[in-house]
PDB file of N, CA, C and O in Angstrom:
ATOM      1  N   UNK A   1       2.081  17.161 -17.529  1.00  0.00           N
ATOM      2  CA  UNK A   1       1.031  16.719 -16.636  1.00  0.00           C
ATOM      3  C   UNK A   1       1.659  16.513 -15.253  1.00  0.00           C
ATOM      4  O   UNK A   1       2.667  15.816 -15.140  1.00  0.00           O
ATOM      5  N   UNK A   2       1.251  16.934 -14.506  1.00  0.00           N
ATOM      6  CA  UNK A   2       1.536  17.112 -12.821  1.00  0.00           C
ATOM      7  C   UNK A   2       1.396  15.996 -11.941  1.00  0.00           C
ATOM      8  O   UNK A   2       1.261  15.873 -13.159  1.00  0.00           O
ATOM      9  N   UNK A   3       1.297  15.169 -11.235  1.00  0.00           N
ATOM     10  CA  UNK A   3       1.422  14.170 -10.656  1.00  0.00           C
ATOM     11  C   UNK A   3       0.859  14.473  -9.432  1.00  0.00           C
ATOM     12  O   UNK A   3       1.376  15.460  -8.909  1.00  0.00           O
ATOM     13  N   UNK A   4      -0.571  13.635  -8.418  1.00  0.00           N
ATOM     14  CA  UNK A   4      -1.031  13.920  -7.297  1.00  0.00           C
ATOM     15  C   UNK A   4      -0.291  13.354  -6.443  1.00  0.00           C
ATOM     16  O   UNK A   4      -0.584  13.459  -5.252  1.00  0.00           O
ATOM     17  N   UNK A   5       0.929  12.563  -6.881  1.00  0.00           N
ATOM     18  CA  UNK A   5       1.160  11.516  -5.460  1.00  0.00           C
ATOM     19  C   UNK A   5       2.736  11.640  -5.559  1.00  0.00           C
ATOM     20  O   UNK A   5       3.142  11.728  -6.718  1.00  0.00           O
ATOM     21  N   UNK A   6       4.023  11.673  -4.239  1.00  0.00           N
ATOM     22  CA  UNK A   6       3.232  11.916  -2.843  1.00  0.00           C
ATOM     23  C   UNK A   6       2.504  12.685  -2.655  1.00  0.00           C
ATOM     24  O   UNK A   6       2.201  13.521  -3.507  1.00  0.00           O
ATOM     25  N   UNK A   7       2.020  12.640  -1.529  1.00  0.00           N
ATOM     26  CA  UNK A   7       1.049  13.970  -0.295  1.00  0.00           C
ATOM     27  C   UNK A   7       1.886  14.136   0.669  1.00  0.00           C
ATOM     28  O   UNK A   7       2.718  13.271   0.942  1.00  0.00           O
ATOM     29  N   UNK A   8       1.784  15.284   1.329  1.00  0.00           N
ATOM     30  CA  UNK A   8       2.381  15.578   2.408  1.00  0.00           C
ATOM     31  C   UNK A   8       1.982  14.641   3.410  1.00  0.00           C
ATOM     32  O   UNK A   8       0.774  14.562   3.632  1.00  0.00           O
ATOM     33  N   UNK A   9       2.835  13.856   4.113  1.00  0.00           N
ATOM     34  CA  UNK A   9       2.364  12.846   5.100  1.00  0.00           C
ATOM     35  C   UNK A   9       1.682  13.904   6.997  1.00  0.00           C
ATOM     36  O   UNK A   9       2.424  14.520   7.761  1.00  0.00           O
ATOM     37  N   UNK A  10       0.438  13.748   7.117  1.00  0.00           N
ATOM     38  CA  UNK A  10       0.286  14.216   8.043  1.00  0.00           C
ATOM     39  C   UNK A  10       0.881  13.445   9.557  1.00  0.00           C
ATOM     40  O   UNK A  10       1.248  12.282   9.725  1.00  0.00           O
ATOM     41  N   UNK A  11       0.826  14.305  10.295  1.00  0.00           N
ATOM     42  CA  UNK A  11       1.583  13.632  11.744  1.00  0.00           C
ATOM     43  C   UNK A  11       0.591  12.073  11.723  1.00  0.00           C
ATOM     44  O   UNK A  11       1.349  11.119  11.550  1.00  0.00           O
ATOM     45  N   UNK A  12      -0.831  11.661  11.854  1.00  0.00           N
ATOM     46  CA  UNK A  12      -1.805  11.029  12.101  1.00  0.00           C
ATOM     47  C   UNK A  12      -2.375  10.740  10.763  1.00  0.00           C
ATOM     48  O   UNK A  12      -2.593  11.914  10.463  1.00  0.00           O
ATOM     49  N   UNK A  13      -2.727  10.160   9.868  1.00  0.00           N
ATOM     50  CA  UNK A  13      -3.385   9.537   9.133  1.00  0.00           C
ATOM     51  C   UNK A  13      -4.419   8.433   9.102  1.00  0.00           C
ATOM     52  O   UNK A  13      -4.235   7.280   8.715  1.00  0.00           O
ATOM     53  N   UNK A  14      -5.302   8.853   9.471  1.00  0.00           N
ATOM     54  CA  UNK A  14      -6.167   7.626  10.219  1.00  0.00           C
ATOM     55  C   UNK A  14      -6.994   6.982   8.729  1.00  0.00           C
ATOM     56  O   UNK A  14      -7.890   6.140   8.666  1.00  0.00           O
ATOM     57  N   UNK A  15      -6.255   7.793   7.545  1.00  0.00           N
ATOM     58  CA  UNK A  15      -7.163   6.906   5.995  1.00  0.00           C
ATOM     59  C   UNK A  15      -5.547   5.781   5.814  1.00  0.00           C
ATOM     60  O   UNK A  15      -5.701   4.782   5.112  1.00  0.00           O
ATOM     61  N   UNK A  16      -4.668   5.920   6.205  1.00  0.00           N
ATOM     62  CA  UNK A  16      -3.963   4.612   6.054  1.00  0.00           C
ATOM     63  C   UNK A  16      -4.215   3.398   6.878  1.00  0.00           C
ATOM     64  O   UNK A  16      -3.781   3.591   8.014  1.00  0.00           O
ATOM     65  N   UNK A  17      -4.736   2.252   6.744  1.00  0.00           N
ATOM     66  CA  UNK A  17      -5.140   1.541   7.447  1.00  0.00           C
ATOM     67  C   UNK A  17      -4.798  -0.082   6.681  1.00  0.00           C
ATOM     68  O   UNK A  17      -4.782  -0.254   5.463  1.00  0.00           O
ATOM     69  N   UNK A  18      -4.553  -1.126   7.680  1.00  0.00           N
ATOM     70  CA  UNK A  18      -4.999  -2.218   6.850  1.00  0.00           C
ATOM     71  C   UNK A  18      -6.180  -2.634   6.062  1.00  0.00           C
ATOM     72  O   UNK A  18      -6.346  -3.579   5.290  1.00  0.00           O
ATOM     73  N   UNK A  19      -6.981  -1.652   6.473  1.00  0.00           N
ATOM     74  CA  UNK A  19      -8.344  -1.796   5.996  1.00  0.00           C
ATOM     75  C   UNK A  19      -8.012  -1.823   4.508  1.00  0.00           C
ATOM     76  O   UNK A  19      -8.239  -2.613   3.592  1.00  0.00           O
ATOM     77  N   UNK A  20      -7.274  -0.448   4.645  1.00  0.00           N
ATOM     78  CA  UNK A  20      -7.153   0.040   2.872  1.00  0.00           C
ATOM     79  C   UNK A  20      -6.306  -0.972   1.965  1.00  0.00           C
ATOM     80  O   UNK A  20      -6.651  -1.200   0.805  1.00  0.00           O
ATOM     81  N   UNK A  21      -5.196  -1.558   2.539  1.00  0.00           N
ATOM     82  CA  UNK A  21      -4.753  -2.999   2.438  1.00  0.00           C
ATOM     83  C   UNK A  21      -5.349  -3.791   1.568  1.00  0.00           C
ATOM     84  O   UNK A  21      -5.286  -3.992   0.355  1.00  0.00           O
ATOM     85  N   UNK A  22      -6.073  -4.281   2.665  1.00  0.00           N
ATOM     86  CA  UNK A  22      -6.912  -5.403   2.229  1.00  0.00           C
ATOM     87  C   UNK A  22      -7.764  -5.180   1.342  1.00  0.00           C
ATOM     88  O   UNK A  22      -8.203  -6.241   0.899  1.00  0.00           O
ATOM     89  N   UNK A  23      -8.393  -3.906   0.673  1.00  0.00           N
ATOM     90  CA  UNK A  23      -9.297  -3.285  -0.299  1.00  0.00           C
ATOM     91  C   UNK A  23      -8.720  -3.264  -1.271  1.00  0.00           C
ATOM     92  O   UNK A  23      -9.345  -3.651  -2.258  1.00  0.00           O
ATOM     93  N   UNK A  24      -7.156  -2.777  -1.486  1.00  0.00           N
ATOM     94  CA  UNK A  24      -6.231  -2.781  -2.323  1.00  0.00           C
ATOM     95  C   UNK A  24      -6.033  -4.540  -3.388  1.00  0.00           C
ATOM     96  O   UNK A  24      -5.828  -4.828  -4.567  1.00  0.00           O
ATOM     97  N   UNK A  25      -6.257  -5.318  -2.059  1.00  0.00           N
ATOM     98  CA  UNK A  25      -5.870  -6.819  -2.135  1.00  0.00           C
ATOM     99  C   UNK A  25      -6.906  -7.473  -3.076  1.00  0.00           C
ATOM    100  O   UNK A  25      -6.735  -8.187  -4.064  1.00  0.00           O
ATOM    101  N   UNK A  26      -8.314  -6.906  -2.332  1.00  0.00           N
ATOM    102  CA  UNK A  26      -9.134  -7.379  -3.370  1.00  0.00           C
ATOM    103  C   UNK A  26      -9.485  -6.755  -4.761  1.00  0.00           C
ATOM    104  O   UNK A  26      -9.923  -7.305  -5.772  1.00  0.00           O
ATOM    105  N   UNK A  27      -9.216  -5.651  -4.558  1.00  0.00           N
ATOM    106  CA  UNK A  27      -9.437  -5.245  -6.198  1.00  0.00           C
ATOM    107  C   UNK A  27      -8.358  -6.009  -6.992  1.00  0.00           C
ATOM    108  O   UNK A  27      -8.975  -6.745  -7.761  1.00  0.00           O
ATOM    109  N   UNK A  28      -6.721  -6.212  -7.199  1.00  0.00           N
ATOM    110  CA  UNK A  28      -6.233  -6.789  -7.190  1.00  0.00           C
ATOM    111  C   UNK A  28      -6.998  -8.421  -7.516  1.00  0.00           C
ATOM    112  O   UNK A  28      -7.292  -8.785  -8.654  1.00  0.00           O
ATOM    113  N   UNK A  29      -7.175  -9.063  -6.556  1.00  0.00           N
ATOM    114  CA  UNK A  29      -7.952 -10.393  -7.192  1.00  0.00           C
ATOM    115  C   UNK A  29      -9.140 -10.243  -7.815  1.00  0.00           C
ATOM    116  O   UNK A  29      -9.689 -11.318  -8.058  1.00  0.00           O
ATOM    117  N   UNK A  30      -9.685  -9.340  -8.133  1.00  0.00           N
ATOM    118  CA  UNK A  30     -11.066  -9.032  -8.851  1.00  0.00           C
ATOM    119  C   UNK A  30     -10.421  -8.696 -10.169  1.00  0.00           C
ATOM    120  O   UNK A  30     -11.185  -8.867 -11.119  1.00  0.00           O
ATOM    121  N   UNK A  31      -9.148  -8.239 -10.497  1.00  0.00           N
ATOM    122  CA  UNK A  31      -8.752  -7.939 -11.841  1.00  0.00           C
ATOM    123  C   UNK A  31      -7.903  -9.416 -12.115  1.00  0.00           C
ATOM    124  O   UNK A  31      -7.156  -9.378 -13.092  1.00  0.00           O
ATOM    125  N   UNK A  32      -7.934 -10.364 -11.555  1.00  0.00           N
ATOM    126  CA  UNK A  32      -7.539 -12.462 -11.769  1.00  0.00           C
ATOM    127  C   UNK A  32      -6.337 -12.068 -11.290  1.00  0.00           C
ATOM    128  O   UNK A  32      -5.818 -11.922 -12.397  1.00  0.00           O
ATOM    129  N   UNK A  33      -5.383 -11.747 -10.452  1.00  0.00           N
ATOM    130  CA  UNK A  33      -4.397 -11.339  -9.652  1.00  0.00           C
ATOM    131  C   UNK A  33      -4.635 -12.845  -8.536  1.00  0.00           C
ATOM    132  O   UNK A  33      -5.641 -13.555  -8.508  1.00  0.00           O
ATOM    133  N   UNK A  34      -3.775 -12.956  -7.965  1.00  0.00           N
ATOM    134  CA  UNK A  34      -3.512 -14.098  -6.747  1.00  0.00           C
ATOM    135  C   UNK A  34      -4.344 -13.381  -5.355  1.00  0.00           C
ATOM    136  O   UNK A  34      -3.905 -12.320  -4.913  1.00  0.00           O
ATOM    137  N   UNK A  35      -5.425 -13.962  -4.783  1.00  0.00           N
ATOM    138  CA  UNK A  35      -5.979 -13.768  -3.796  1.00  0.00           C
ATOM    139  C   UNK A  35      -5.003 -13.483  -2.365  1.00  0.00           C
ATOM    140  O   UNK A  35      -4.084 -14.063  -1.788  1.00  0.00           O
ATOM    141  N   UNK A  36      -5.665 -12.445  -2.217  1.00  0.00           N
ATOM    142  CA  UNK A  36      -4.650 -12.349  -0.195  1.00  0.00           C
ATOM    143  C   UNK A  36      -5.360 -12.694   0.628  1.00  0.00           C
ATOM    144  O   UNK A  36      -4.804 -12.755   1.725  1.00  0.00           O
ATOM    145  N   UNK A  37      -6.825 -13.083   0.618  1.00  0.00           N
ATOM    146  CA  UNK A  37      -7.831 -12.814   1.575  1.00  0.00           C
ATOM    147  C   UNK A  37      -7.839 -13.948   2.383  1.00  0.00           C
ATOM    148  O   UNK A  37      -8.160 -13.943   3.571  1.00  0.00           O
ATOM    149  N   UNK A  38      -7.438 -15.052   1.654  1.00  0.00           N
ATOM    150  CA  UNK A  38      -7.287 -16.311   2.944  1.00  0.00           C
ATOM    151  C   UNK A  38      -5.804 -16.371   3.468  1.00  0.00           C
ATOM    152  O   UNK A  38      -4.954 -15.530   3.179  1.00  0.00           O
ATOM    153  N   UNK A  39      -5.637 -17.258   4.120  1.00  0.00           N
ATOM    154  CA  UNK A  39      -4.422 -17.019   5.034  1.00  0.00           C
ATOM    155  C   UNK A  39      -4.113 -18.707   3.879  1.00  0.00           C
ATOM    156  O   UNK A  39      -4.828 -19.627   3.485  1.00  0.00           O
ATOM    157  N   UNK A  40      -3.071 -18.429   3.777  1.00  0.00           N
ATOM    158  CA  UNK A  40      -1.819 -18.893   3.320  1.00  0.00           C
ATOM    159  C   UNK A  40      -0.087 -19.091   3.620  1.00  0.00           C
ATOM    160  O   UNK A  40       0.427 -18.143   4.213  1.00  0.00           O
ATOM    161  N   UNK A  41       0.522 -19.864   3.374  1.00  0.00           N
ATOM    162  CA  UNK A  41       1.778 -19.628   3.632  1.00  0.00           C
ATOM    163  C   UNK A  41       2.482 -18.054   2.700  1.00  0.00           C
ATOM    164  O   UNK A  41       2.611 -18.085   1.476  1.00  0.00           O
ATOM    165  N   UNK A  42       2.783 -17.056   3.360  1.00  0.00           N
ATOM    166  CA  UNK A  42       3.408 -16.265   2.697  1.00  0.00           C
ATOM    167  C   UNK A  42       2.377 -15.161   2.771  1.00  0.00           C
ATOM    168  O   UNK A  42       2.693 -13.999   2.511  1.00  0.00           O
ATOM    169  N   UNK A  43       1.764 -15.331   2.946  1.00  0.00           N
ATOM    170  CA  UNK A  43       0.170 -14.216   3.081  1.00  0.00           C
ATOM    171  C   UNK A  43       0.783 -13.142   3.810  1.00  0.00           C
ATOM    172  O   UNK A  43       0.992 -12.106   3.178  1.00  0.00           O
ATOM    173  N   UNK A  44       1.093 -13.188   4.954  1.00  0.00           N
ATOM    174  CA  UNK A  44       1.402 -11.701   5.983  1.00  0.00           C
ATOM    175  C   UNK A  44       2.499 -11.320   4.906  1.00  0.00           C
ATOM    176  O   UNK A  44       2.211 -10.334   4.228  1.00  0.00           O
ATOM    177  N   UNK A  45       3.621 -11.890   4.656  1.00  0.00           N
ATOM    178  CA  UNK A  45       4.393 -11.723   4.007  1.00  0.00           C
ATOM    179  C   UNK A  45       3.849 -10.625   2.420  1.00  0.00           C
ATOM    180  O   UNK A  45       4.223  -9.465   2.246  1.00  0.00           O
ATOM    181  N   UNK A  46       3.121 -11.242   1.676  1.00  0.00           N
ATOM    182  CA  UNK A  46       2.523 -10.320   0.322  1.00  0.00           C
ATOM    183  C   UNK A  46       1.720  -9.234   1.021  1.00  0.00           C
ATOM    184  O   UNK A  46       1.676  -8.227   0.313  1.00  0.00           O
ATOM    185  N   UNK A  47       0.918  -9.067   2.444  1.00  0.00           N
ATOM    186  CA  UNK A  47       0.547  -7.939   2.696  1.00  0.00           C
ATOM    187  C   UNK A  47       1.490  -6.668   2.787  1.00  0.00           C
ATOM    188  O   UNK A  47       1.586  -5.602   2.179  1.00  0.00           O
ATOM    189  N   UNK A  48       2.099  -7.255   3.774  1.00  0.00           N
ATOM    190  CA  UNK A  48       3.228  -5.737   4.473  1.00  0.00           C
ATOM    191  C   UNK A  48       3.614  -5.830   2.858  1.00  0.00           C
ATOM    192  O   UNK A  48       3.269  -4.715   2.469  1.00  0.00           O
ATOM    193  N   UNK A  49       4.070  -6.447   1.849  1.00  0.00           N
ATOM    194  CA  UNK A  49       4.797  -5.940   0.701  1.00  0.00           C
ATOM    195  C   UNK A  49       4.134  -5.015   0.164  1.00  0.00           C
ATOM    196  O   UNK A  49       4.659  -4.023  -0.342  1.00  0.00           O
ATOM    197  N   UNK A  50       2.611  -5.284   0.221  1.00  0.00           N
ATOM    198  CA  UNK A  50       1.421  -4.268  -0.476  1.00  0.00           C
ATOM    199  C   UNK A  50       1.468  -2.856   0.111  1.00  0.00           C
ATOM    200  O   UNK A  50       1.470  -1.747  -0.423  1.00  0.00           O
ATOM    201  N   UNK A  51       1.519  -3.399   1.826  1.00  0.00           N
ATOM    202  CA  UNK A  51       1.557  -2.373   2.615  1.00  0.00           C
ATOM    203  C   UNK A  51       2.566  -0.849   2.194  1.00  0.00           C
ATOM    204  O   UNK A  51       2.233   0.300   1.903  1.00  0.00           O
ATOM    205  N   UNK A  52       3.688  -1.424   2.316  1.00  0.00           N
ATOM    206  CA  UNK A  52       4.636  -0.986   1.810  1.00  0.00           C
ATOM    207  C   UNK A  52       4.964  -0.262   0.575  1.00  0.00           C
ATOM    208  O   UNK A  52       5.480   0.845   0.424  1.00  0.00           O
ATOM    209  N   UNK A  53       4.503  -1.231  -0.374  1.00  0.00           N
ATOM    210  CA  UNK A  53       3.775  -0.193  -1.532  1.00  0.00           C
ATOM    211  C   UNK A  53       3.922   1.151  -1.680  1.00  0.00           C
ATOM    212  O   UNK A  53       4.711   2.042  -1.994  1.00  0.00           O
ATOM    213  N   UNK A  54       2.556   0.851  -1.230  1.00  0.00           N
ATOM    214  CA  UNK A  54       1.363   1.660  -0.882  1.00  0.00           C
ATOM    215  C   UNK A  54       1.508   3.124  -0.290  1.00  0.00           C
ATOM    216  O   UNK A  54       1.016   4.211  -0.593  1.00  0.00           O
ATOM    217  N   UNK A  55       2.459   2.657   0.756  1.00  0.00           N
ATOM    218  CA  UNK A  55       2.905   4.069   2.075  1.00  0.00           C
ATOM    219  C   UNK A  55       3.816   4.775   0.774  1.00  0.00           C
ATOM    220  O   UNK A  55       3.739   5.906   0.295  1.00  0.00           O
ATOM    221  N   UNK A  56       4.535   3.833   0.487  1.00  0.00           N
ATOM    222  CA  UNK A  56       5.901   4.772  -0.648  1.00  0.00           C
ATOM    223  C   UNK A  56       5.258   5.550  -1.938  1.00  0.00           C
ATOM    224  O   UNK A  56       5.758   6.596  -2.352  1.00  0.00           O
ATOM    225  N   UNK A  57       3.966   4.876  -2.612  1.00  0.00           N
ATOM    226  CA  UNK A  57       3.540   5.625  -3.322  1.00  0.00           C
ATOM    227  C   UNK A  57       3.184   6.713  -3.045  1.00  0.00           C
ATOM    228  O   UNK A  57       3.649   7.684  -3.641  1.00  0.00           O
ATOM    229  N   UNK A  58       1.876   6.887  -1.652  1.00  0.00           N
ATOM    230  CA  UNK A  58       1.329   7.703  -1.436  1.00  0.00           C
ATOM    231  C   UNK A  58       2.035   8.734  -0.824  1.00  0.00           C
ATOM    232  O   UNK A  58       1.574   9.853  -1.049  1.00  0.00           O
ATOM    233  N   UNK A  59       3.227   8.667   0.034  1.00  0.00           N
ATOM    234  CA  UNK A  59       3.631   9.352   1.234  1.00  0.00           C
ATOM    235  C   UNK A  59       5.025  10.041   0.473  1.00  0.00           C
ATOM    236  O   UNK A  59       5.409  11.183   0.727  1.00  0.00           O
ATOM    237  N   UNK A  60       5.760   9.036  -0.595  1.00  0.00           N
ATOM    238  CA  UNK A  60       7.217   9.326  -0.987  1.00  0.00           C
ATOM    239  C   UNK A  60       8.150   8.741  -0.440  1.00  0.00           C
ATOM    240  O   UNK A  60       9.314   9.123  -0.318  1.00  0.00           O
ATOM    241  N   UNK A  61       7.688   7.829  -0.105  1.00  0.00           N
ATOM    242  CA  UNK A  61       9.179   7.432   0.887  1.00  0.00           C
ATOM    243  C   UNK A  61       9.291   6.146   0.811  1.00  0.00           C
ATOM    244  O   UNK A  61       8.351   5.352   0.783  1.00  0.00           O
ATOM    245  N   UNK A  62      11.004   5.764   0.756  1.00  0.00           N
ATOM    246  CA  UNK A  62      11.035   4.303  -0.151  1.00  0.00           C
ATOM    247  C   UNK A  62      11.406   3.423   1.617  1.00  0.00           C
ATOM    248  O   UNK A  62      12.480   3.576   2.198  1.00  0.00           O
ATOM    249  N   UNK A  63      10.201   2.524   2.187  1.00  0.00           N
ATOM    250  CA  UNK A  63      10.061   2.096   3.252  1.00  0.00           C
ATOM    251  C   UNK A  63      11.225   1.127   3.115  1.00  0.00           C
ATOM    252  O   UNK A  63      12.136   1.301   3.924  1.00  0.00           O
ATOM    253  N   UNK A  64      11.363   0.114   2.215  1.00  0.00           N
ATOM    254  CA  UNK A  64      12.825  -0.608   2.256  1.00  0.00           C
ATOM    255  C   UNK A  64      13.833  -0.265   2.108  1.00  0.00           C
ATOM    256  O   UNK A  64      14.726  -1.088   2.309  1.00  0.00           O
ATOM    257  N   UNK A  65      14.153   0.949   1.736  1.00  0.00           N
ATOM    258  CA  UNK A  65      15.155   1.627   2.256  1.00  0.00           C
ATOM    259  C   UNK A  65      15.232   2.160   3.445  1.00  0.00           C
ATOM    260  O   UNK A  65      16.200   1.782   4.105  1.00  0.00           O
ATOM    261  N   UNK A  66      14.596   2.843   3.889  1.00  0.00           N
ATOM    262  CA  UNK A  66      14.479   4.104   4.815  1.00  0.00           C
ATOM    263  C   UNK A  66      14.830   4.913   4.680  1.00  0.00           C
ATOM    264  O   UNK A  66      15.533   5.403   5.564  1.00  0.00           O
ATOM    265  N   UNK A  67      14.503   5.834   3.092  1.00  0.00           N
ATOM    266  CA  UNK A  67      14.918   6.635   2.145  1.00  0.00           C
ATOM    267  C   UNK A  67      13.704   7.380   1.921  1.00  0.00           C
ATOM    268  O   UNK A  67      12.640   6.835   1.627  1.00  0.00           O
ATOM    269  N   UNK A  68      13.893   8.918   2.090  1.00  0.00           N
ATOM    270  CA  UNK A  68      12.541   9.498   2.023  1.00  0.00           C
ATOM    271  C   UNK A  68      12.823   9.836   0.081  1.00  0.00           C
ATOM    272  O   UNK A  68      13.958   9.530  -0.284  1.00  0.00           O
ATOM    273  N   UNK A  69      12.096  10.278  -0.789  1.00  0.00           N
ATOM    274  CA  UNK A  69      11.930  10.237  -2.382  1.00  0.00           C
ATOM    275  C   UNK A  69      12.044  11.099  -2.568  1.00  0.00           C
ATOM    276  O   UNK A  69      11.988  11.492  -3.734  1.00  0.00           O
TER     277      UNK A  69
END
């Protein structure tokens, strides 16, 4: 079975967004996961981690490194 993800990262990606983030965040607390949506101590902090994620799943590339996959 073949695998869809990475994608070729285009120059511009205007579907990566915090938007998608924060959509990510709430499905996440809709499955009883720890809420991101209010501001908290550590909050920016669990986003960019999501953020981050997210880019490495989709794109291939391990962002805490600065290691492309």
């Amino acid at each position: 079975m073949s695998r869809r993800f990475p994608v070729t990262r285009p120059a511009d990606d205007a579907r990566f967004t915090f938007g998608l983030v924060l959509d990510v965040a709430r499905v996440l607390a809709e499955h009883g996961y720890p809420s991101m949506a209010e501001s908290y101590d550590g909050c920016g902090g669990d986003l960019l981690a999501l953020q981050q994620v997210l880019f490495s799943l989709i794109y291939g590339t391990d962002v805490s490194e600065g290691h492309l996959s």
